[in-house]
Coordinates of C-alpha atoms in Angstrom, one line a residue:
M225 CA -29.0 12.0 -27.3
S226 CA -26.7 9.3 -25.9
N227 CA -23.6 8.0 -27.7
L228 CA -22.6 4.4 -28.2
I229 CA -19.2 3.8 -26.6
Y230 CA -16.9 0.8 -27.1
A231 CA -13.4 0.3 -25.6
S232 CA -10.4 -1.6 -26.8
I233 CA -8.3 -2.7 -23.8
N234 CA -4.7 -3.8 -24.2
G235 CA -2.4 -4.9 -21.4
K236 CA 1.4 -4.8 -21.5
R237 CA 1.7 -8.4 -20.4
Q238 CA -1.7 -9.9 -21.3
G239 CA -2.1 -8.4 -24.7
L240 CA -5.6 -7.6 -26.0
I241 CA -7.7 -8.0 -22.9
S242 CA -10.9 -7.1 -24.8
A243 CA -10.5 -10.0 -27.3
G244 CA -13.9 -11.6 -28.0
C245 CA -15.7 -9.5 -25.4
S246 CA -18.6 -8.4 -27.6
S247 CA -19.0 -11.8 -29.3
L248 CA -22.1 -14.0 -29.1
D249 CA -20.2 -16.5 -26.8
S250 CA -19.3 -13.7 -24.4
I251 CA -22.5 -11.6 -24.0
G252 CA -25.2 -13.5 -25.9
N253 CA -27.8 -11.6 -28.0
R254 CA -26.3 -8.2 -27.0
C255 CA -23.4 -8.8 -29.4
Q256 CA -22.7 -6.2 -32.1
A257 CA -21.1 -7.1 -35.4
G258 CA -17.9 -5.2 -36.0
H259 CA -17.1 -4.7 -32.3
E260 CA -16.3 -8.3 -31.3
N261 CA -12.9 -7.4 -29.9
Q262 CA -14.2 -4.3 -28.0
V263 CA -15.9 -3.9 -24.6
Q264 CA -19.3 -2.2 -24.5
V265 CA -19.2 0.8 -22.3
L266 CA -22.4 1.7 -20.4
G267 CA -21.1 4.8 -18.7
L268 CA -18.1 7.0 -18.7
N269 CA -17.1 9.8 -16.3
H270 CA -14.0 12.1 -16.2
S271 CA -13.5 15.5 -14.7
I272 CA -10.9 18.2 -14.6
S273 CA -10.6 20.9 -11.8
R274 CA -8.4 23.9 -11.3
E275 CA -7.7 25.7 -8.0
Q276 CA -4.1 26.5 -8.6
N277 CA -3.0 23.9 -11.1
V278 CA -5.0 21.8 -13.4
S279 CA -6.0 18.4 -11.9
H280 CA -7.2 15.5 -14.0
H281 CA -9.3 13.2 -11.9
P282 CA -9.6 9.4 -12.5
V283 CA -11.6 8.1 -15.5
H284 CA -14.4 5.8 -14.4
F285 CA -16.2 3.6 -16.8
I286 CA -19.0 1.0 -16.4
K287 CA -19.1 -2.1 -18.5
P288 CA -21.1 -5.3 -18.4
I289 CA -19.5 -8.5 -17.1
D290 CA -17.9 -10.3 -20.0
K291 CA -14.7 -12.2 -20.9
S292 CA -12.5 -9.2 -20.0
S293 CA -13.7 -8.9 -16.4
P294 CA -11.4 -11.5 -14.8
L295 CA -8.5 -10.3 -17.0
L296 CA -9.0 -6.7 -15.8
G297 CA -9.0 -8.0 -12.3
V298 CA -5.7 -9.7 -12.9
A299 CA -4.3 -6.5 -14.5
I300 CA -5.4 -4.4 -11.5
T301 CA -4.0 -6.7 -8.9
E302 CA -0.7 -7.2 -10.7
N303 CA -0.4 -3.4 -11.4
E304 CA -0.1 -4.1 -15.1
P305 CA 0.0 -1.0 -17.4
I306 CA -2.9 -0.9 -19.8
D307 CA -4.0 1.2 -22.7
I308 CA -7.7 1.8 -23.3
I309 CA -9.0 3.4 -26.4
F310 CA -12.6 4.6 -26.2
Y311 CA -14.6 4.8 -29.4
F312 CA -17.6 7.2 -29.3
Y313 CA -20.3 6.7 -32.0
R314 CA -23.0 9.2 -32.6
R315 CA -26.2 7.5 -33.6
Q316 CA -26.5 9.5 -36.8
S317 CA -22.8 9.4 -37.8
R318 CA -20.8 6.7 -39.5
W319 CA -17.4 7.6 -38.1
P320 CA -16.2 7.1 -34.6
V321 CA -14.4 9.7 -32.4
R322 CA -11.5 8.1 -30.6
A323 CA -10.0 8.9 -27.2
L324 CA -6.9 7.2 -25.9
L325 CA -6.3 6.6 -22.2
R326 CA -3.0 5.3 -20.9
S327 CA -2.3 4.3 -17.3

């Protein structure tokens, strides 16, 4: 069974990049109450390998185009440090599991 995933994205210079991303104005009828300032995550991939030492590989996530898309582009081109907190929700649980990613 798949999990629902949302992300809160905060840039060092831009502040809350994900502000209003899951609102009706940003993504229309796909908006979700209670997650207005978070990005919907459609896919997430991360891997770890070990030959000699442990290697963490990049975290890849897929998200819809919303208000945060151009702001993320600016953050990437200007090499802005960002913090991303992923919220994982099980469909039959009330409480999220959180994972923090810092770049």
